[in-house]
Amino acid sequence: MWYHTLYQQSRFQNLMKRGNIAQGLHLSNFKSLFSLSIYWCHTASKSVNCTWHQHEDHLELQYASTVMRFDYVWLRDHCRSASCYNSKTHQRSLDTASVDLCIKPKTIRLDKTTLFFTWPDGHVTRYDLDWLVKNSYEGQKQKVIQPRILWNAKLYQQAQVPSVDFQCFLETNEGLKKFLQHFLLYGIAFVENVPPTQEHTEKLAERVSLIRETIYGRMWYFTSDFSRDDTAYTKLALDRHTDTTYFQEPCGYNNYDRAVINTVPYDVVHRWYTAHRTLTTELRKPENELWVKLKPGKVLFIDNWRVLHGRESFTGYRQLCGCYLTRDDVLNTARLLGLHA
């Protein structure tokens, strides 16, 4: 009997709050500091309420309850006029290196919901206000992304996350979208009623992403084989780990495949061992372990950047097949289905 163990990898985030400070300045003294006049422009109508403030090196724009700041070089560089941008190929024609790094607009005016910038050479750039909100740094910070949950075994079990049926997964976008919602939310997801063959497993994987070719081939298929000189091919227990840590683009942490530590001095090495002990203690807490018994027909997808996996030792005969997927393609599939991955 073989069990597959999943471990949630701890993630720590620093939350920073940023305060907005408004400071009143005497305009006559403030103007003397810069060659460009600093002023507020305000327009209000039934359809638009927009305010902008010209600084020496950037534009401060308030629209749709969002305060945005745009560097003047950015505004010139992102011009969508026919001479600067190919709207068919969505590629820029303007040479960014040709833009004066000290450029400033000669005039700025608003017509309905379009902001017009006239540059020193006479070129005119126009931006729709909604486009600026969507593509500003401040707008991106407000963008809703698909939620992720930092979970443990109890939280996952209480959520009673359902598996997705194989036929529903393959034949409907609704089934695939539901699967990807689970995968993005928890970092793991299950598909059931899959014919237990390598061909059907491959077909399942290709529904989500391109399959990544590795030193193990396109699809790997193995059973216990002590001649392979790899613990994964034995019946021994495997501790918590992620795969391919020896690649240039590794998935994550693997204590088994860790090479000799010979690139740091002895005093740093001891700090590494202390950190390793802290991480290992957290990973091995029972509340952070979710034990899942895999049976023929049940396929498990794991996000190697979020969830560690392993197994208990076992007896008897076991066959396992699988593959690696490309992260970009998985996220792209989710976005095509309307998820903010």
Short mmCIF file of C-alpha atoms in Angstrom, two decimals:
data_model
loop_
_atom_site.label_atom_id
_atom_site.label_comp_id
_atom_site.label_asym_id
_atom_site.label_seq_id
_atom_site.Cartn_x
_atom_site.Cartn_y
_atom_site.Cartn_z
CA MET A 1 0.00 0.00 0.00
CA TRP A 2 1.43 3.37 -1.03
CA TYR A 3 0.58 6.79 0.34
CA HIS A 4 1.39 10.14 -1.17
CA THR A 5 2.08 12.96 1.28
CA LEU A 6 1.66 16.66 0.57
CA TYR A 7 3.19 19.46 2.59
CA GLN A 8 2.29 23.11 2.50
CA GLN A 9 5.41 25.20 2.23
CA SER A 10 5.36 28.15 4.63
CA ARG A 11 5.47 31.59 3.09
CA PHE A 12 6.21 34.77 4.96
CA GLN A 13 5.22 38.21 3.74
CA ASN A 14 6.07 41.64 4.96
CA LEU A 15 3.06 43.94 4.92
CA MET A 16 3.94 47.52 4.32
CA LYS A 17 1.44 50.32 4.67
CA ARG A 18 2.06 53.44 2.78
CA GLY A 19 0.63 56.73 3.99
CA ASN A 20 -0.23 59.59 1.72
CA ILE A 21 1.00 62.95 2.96
CA ALA A 22 -0.35 66.13 1.48
CA GLN A 23 1.79 69.17 2.01
CA GLY A 24 0.75 72.74 1.23
CA LEU A 25 3.34 74.88 -0.57
CA HIS A 26 3.40 78.54 -1.37
CA LEU A 27 3.06 78.48 -5.15
CA SER A 28 5.22 81.50 -5.89
CA ASN A 29 8.20 79.98 -4.06
CA PHE A 30 7.53 76.51 -5.45
CA LYS A 31 7.59 77.68 -9.07
CA SER A 32 11.03 79.16 -8.71
CA LEU A 33 12.49 75.75 -8.02
CA PHE A 34 11.72 74.38 -11.48
CA SER A 35 11.87 75.53 -15.06
CA LEU A 36 8.45 73.97 -15.73
CA SER A 37 5.42 75.63 -14.19
CA ILE A 38 3.62 73.44 -11.68
CA TYR A 39 -0.14 73.70 -11.74
CA TRP A 40 -3.35 71.80 -11.23
CA CYS A 41 -5.82 71.40 -14.05
CA HIS A 42 -9.35 70.33 -13.26
CA THR A 43 -12.22 69.39 -15.50
CA ALA A 44 -15.62 68.16 -14.44
CA SER A 45 -18.66 67.19 -16.45
CA LYS A 46 -21.45 64.67 -16.34
CA SER A 47 -19.24 62.12 -18.07
CA VAL A 48 -15.76 62.66 -16.65
CA ASN A 49 -14.05 64.06 -13.58
CA CYS A 50 -10.33 64.30 -14.11
CA THR A 51 -7.59 66.28 -12.38
CA TRP A 52 -3.93 66.41 -13.29
CA HIS A 53 -0.85 68.04 -11.83
CA GLN A 54 2.28 68.71 -13.89
CA HIS A 55 5.51 68.16 -11.95
CA GLU A 56 9.05 68.68 -13.20
CA ASP A 57 9.56 65.07 -14.25
CA HIS A 58 6.15 63.41 -14.09
CA LEU A 59 2.42 63.84 -14.41
CA GLU A 60 0.14 63.24 -11.45
CA LEU A 61 -3.31 62.24 -12.64
CA GLN A 62 -6.46 61.64 -10.62
CA TYR A 63 -9.28 59.78 -12.33
CA ALA A 64 -11.76 57.03 -11.44
CA SER A 65 -10.89 57.34 -7.73
CA THR A 66 -7.24 56.53 -8.56
CA VAL A 67 -4.24 58.82 -8.15
CA MET A 68 -1.60 57.86 -10.73
CA ARG A 69 1.90 59.12 -11.49
CA PHE A 70 3.45 58.83 -14.96
CA ASP A 71 7.04 59.61 -15.87
CA TYR A 72 7.14 61.79 -18.98
CA VAL A 73 9.54 59.41 -20.73
CA TRP A 74 7.05 56.59 -20.05
CA LEU A 75 4.24 58.64 -21.56
CA ARG A 76 6.26 59.33 -24.71
CA ASP A 77 7.57 55.77 -24.95
CA HIS A 78 4.11 54.16 -24.72
CA CYS A 79 2.55 56.31 -27.43
CA ARG A 80 0.05 54.29 -29.49
CA SER A 81 0.09 56.49 -32.59
CA ALA A 82 0.56 54.81 -35.99
CA SER A 83 4.18 56.01 -36.24
CA CYS A 84 5.08 54.68 -32.77
CA TYR A 85 3.09 51.45 -32.44
CA ASN A 86 1.90 48.70 -34.79
CA SER A 87 -1.65 47.94 -33.68
CA LYS A 88 -1.78 44.77 -35.83
CA THR A 89 1.30 43.09 -34.38
CA HIS A 90 1.04 44.84 -30.98
CA GLN A 91 4.72 45.75 -31.25
CA ARG A 92 6.30 49.15 -30.80
CA SER A 93 7.87 50.99 -33.73
CA LEU A 94 9.36 53.78 -31.64
CA ASP A 95 12.99 53.32 -30.61
CA THR A 96 12.92 53.78 -26.84
CA ALA A 97 16.60 54.74 -26.85
CA SER A 98 15.77 57.73 -29.05
CA VAL A 99 13.49 59.35 -26.46
CA ASP A 100 15.05 62.30 -24.64
CA LEU A 101 15.36 61.29 -20.97
CA CYS A 102 14.57 64.89 -19.98
CA ILE A 103 11.52 65.18 -22.23
CA LYS A 104 8.51 67.19 -21.06
CA PRO A 105 5.21 67.84 -22.84
CA LYS A 106 4.65 71.32 -24.24
CA THR A 107 0.92 71.13 -23.67
CA ILE A 108 -1.60 68.75 -22.13
CA ARG A 109 -5.32 68.93 -22.86
CA LEU A 110 -8.38 66.80 -22.27
CA ASP A 111 -11.12 66.14 -24.79
CA LYS A 112 -13.95 64.10 -23.28
CA THR A 113 -12.12 60.97 -22.01
CA THR A 114 -8.92 61.37 -24.06
CA LEU A 115 -5.78 63.07 -22.79
CA PHE A 116 -3.58 64.69 -25.46
CA PHE A 117 0.15 65.37 -25.01
CA THR A 118 2.01 67.61 -27.45
CA TRP A 119 5.78 67.05 -27.32
CA PRO A 120 8.60 69.53 -28.15
CA ASP A 121 8.96 68.14 -31.69
CA GLY A 122 5.24 68.59 -32.36
CA HIS A 123 4.34 64.92 -32.06
CA VAL A 124 0.97 64.31 -30.39
CA THR A 125 0.28 61.35 -28.10
CA ARG A 126 -3.26 60.51 -27.05
CA TYR A 127 -4.34 58.26 -24.20
CA ASP A 128 -7.78 57.12 -23.18
CA LEU A 129 -8.17 57.72 -19.45
CA ASP A 130 -9.36 54.17 -18.80
CA TRP A 131 -6.26 52.83 -20.61
CA LEU A 132 -4.06 54.87 -18.31
CA VAL A 133 -5.86 53.53 -15.23
CA LYS A 134 -5.52 49.95 -16.48
CA ASN A 135 -1.82 50.26 -17.32
CA SER A 136 -0.60 52.49 -14.51
CA TYR A 137 1.45 51.13 -11.63
CA GLU A 138 -1.25 52.22 -9.22
CA GLY A 139 -3.92 50.51 -11.29
CA GLN A 140 -1.96 47.29 -11.38
CA LYS A 141 -1.70 47.32 -7.58
CA GLN A 142 -5.49 47.40 -7.41
CA LYS A 143 -5.88 44.59 -9.93
CA VAL A 144 -7.69 41.58 -8.55
CA ILE A 145 -5.75 38.32 -8.84
CA GLN A 146 -7.03 34.82 -8.35
CA PRO A 147 -6.98 34.23 -4.59
CA ARG A 148 -4.43 31.92 -2.95
CA ILE A 149 -4.90 30.32 0.45
CA LEU A 150 -2.15 29.54 2.96
CA TRP A 151 -3.67 26.34 4.31
CA ASN A 152 -2.94 23.37 6.52
CA ALA A 153 -4.46 19.90 6.64
CA LYS A 154 -7.43 20.94 8.79
CA LEU A 155 -8.37 23.88 6.58
CA TYR A 156 -8.12 21.81 3.42
CA GLN A 157 -10.20 18.96 4.83
CA GLN A 158 -12.85 21.35 6.12
CA ALA A 159 -13.10 22.97 2.67
CA GLN A 160 -14.07 19.57 1.18
CA VAL A 161 -12.55 20.49 -2.18
CA PRO A 162 -14.09 18.22 -4.84
CA SER A 163 -12.14 16.44 -7.54
CA VAL A 164 -12.98 17.14 -11.18
CA ASP A 165 -14.24 14.29 -13.37
CA PHE A 166 -11.97 13.22 -16.24
CA GLN A 167 -14.54 13.65 -19.03
CA CYS A 168 -15.71 16.98 -17.66
CA PHE A 169 -12.08 18.10 -17.45
CA LEU A 170 -11.36 17.16 -21.07
CA GLU A 171 -14.61 18.11 -22.77
CA THR A 172 -15.84 21.29 -21.04
CA ASN A 173 -14.28 24.62 -20.23
CA GLU A 174 -16.36 24.68 -17.06
CA GLY A 175 -14.63 21.54 -15.78
CA LEU A 176 -11.18 22.82 -16.69
CA LYS A 177 -11.87 26.21 -15.12
CA LYS A 178 -13.11 24.63 -11.88
CA PHE A 179 -9.93 22.51 -11.74
CA LEU A 180 -7.71 25.56 -12.27
CA GLN A 181 -9.58 27.50 -9.59
CA HIS A 182 -8.78 24.72 -7.10
CA PHE A 183 -5.18 24.54 -8.30
CA LEU A 184 -4.57 28.28 -8.00
CA LEU A 185 -6.33 28.46 -4.64
CA TYR A 186 -4.54 25.59 -2.89
CA GLY A 187 -1.56 24.62 -5.06
CA ILE A 188 -2.96 21.10 -5.52
CA ALA A 189 -5.90 19.70 -7.47
CA PHE A 190 -7.27 16.25 -8.31
CA VAL A 191 -8.87 14.69 -11.39
CA GLU A 192 -10.70 11.37 -10.96
CA ASN A 193 -11.95 8.55 -13.20
CA VAL A 194 -8.89 8.79 -15.43
CA PRO A 195 -8.15 5.54 -17.33
CA PRO A 196 -4.95 4.28 -15.62
CA THR A 197 -2.65 4.47 -18.63
CA GLN A 198 0.30 6.66 -19.56
CA GLU A 199 -1.51 7.78 -22.73
CA HIS A 200 -4.54 9.09 -20.84
CA THR A 201 -2.34 10.79 -18.25
CA GLU A 202 -0.46 12.53 -21.06
CA LYS A 203 -3.73 13.60 -22.68
CA LEU A 204 -4.88 14.99 -19.36
CA ALA A 205 -1.69 17.01 -18.90
CA GLU A 206 -1.84 18.46 -22.41
CA ARG A 207 -5.28 19.87 -21.67
CA VAL A 208 -3.61 22.26 -19.21
CA SER A 209 -0.15 22.97 -20.59
CA LEU A 210 2.70 22.00 -22.82
CA ILE A 211 4.63 19.10 -21.31
CA ARG A 212 8.14 20.05 -20.31
CA GLU A 213 10.92 17.86 -21.69
CA THR A 214 13.50 17.00 -19.03
CA ILE A 215 16.33 14.52 -18.48
CA TYR A 216 13.57 12.05 -17.56
CA GLY A 217 11.96 12.41 -20.98
CA ARG A 218 8.55 13.74 -21.88
CA MET A 219 6.56 11.37 -19.64
CA TRP A 220 8.14 9.34 -16.85
CA TYR A 221 6.86 5.94 -15.88
CA PHE A 222 8.43 3.78 -13.21
CA THR A 223 8.07 1.22 -10.47
CA SER A 224 10.45 0.12 -7.73
CA ASP A 225 13.86 -0.42 -9.32
CA PHE A 226 16.87 -0.39 -6.99
CA SER A 227 19.23 -0.42 -9.97
CA ARG A 228 18.30 3.18 -10.82
CA ASP A 229 20.39 4.67 -7.98
CA ASP A 230 17.56 7.05 -7.06
CA THR A 231 15.58 6.95 -3.83
CA ALA A 232 12.41 7.75 -5.78
CA TYR A 233 12.69 4.33 -7.46
CA THR A 234 12.84 2.47 -4.15
CA LYS A 235 10.24 1.53 -1.54
CA LEU A 236 11.82 3.83 1.03
CA ALA A 237 10.10 6.85 2.51
CA LEU A 238 10.72 10.21 0.85
CA ASP A 239 10.86 13.30 3.05
CA ARG A 240 9.21 16.58 2.13
CA HIS A 241 10.66 18.01 -1.07
CA THR A 242 10.03 19.59 -4.45
CA ASP A 243 11.49 18.26 -7.68
CA THR A 244 14.28 19.31 -10.07
CA THR A 245 16.29 21.44 -7.64
CA TYR A 246 19.38 20.64 -9.73
CA PHE A 247 17.94 22.40 -12.82
CA GLN A 248 18.83 25.94 -13.87
CA GLU A 249 15.15 26.70 -13.26
CA PRO A 250 14.46 24.53 -10.21
CA CYS A 251 11.06 24.00 -8.67
CA GLY A 252 12.18 24.47 -5.08
CA TYR A 253 13.58 22.70 -2.04
CA ASN A 254 14.92 19.13 -1.93
CA ASN A 255 16.99 17.92 1.00
CA TYR A 256 17.97 14.69 -0.80
CA ASP A 257 19.46 16.35 -3.88
CA ARG A 258 21.35 19.01 -1.96
CA ALA A 259 24.96 19.17 -3.12
CA VAL A 260 28.02 19.66 -0.92
CA ILE A 261 27.93 23.08 0.73
CA ASN A 262 31.28 24.51 -0.34
CA THR A 263 30.54 28.04 -1.52
CA VAL A 264 30.16 29.81 1.84
CA PRO A 265 32.51 30.19 4.85
CA TYR A 266 32.11 28.20 8.04
CA ASP A 267 30.37 30.93 10.04
CA VAL A 268 27.67 31.32 7.36
CA VAL A 269 27.32 27.53 7.11
CA HIS A 270 26.29 27.33 10.74
CA ARG A 271 23.63 29.99 10.16
CA TRP A 272 22.39 27.91 7.20
CA TYR A 273 22.02 24.84 9.41
CA THR A 274 20.10 26.88 11.96
CA ALA A 275 17.72 28.13 9.27
CA HIS A 276 17.41 24.62 7.86
CA ARG A 277 16.43 23.29 11.28
CA THR A 278 13.74 25.98 11.63
CA LEU A 279 12.30 25.22 8.19
CA THR A 280 12.37 21.46 8.68
CA THR A 281 10.65 21.73 12.06
CA GLU A 282 7.83 23.73 10.50
CA LEU A 283 7.45 21.36 7.55
CA ARG A 284 7.27 18.28 9.77
CA LYS A 285 4.50 19.53 12.01
CA PRO A 286 1.56 17.09 11.70
CA GLU A 287 -0.89 19.93 11.14
CA ASN A 288 1.02 20.87 7.98
CA GLU A 289 0.78 17.37 6.48
CA LEU A 290 -2.03 16.20 4.23
CA TRP A 291 -1.98 12.45 3.58
CA VAL A 292 -3.61 11.28 0.37
CA LYS A 293 -3.93 7.68 -0.81
CA LEU A 294 -3.62 7.62 -4.58
CA LYS A 295 -5.53 4.89 -6.41
CA PRO A 296 -5.55 3.98 -10.10
CA GLY A 297 -7.66 6.56 -11.92
CA LYS A 298 -6.85 9.48 -9.58
CA VAL A 299 -4.40 12.10 -10.84
CA LEU A 300 -2.79 14.71 -8.62
CA PHE A 301 -1.43 18.06 -9.86
CA ILE A 302 1.06 19.84 -7.56
CA ASP A 303 2.34 23.40 -7.70
CA ASN A 304 6.02 22.86 -6.87
CA TRP A 305 6.42 26.50 -5.90
CA ARG A 306 3.84 26.22 -3.12
CA VAL A 307 3.46 22.63 -1.96
CA LEU A 308 6.06 20.04 -1.04
CA HIS A 309 5.39 16.33 -1.51
CA GLY A 310 6.77 13.02 -0.29
CA ARG A 311 5.68 9.50 0.64
CA GLU A 312 5.80 6.89 3.36
CA SER A 313 7.68 3.66 2.84
CA PHE A 314 5.58 0.89 1.31
CA THR A 315 5.51 -2.80 0.49
CA GLY A 316 4.20 -4.55 -2.60
CA TYR A 317 4.18 -3.44 -6.21
CA ARG A 318 3.59 0.13 -7.39
CA GLN A 319 3.47 1.85 -10.78
CA LEU A 320 3.52 5.59 -11.24
CA CYS A 321 3.59 7.88 -14.27
CA GLY A 322 3.72 11.63 -14.57
CA CYS A 323 5.35 14.65 -16.16
CA TYR A 324 6.36 18.25 -15.63
CA LEU A 325 4.33 21.18 -16.99
CA THR A 326 5.47 24.69 -17.86
CA ARG A 327 4.25 27.29 -15.39
CA ASP A 328 3.70 29.97 -18.02
CA ASP A 329 1.36 27.74 -20.02
CA VAL A 330 -0.66 26.68 -16.96
CA LEU A 331 -1.21 30.32 -16.00
CA ASN A 332 -1.95 31.27 -19.60
CA THR A 333 -4.66 28.59 -19.80
CA ALA A 334 -6.18 29.99 -16.62
CA ARG A 335 -6.19 33.51 -18.06
CA LEU A 336 -7.83 32.36 -21.28
CA LEU A 337 -10.67 31.00 -19.14
CA GLY A 338 -11.12 34.35 -17.43
CA LEU A 339 -9.14 33.69 -14.26
CA HIS A 340 -6.80 36.43 -13.01
CA ALA A 341 -3.83 34.12 -12.62
#
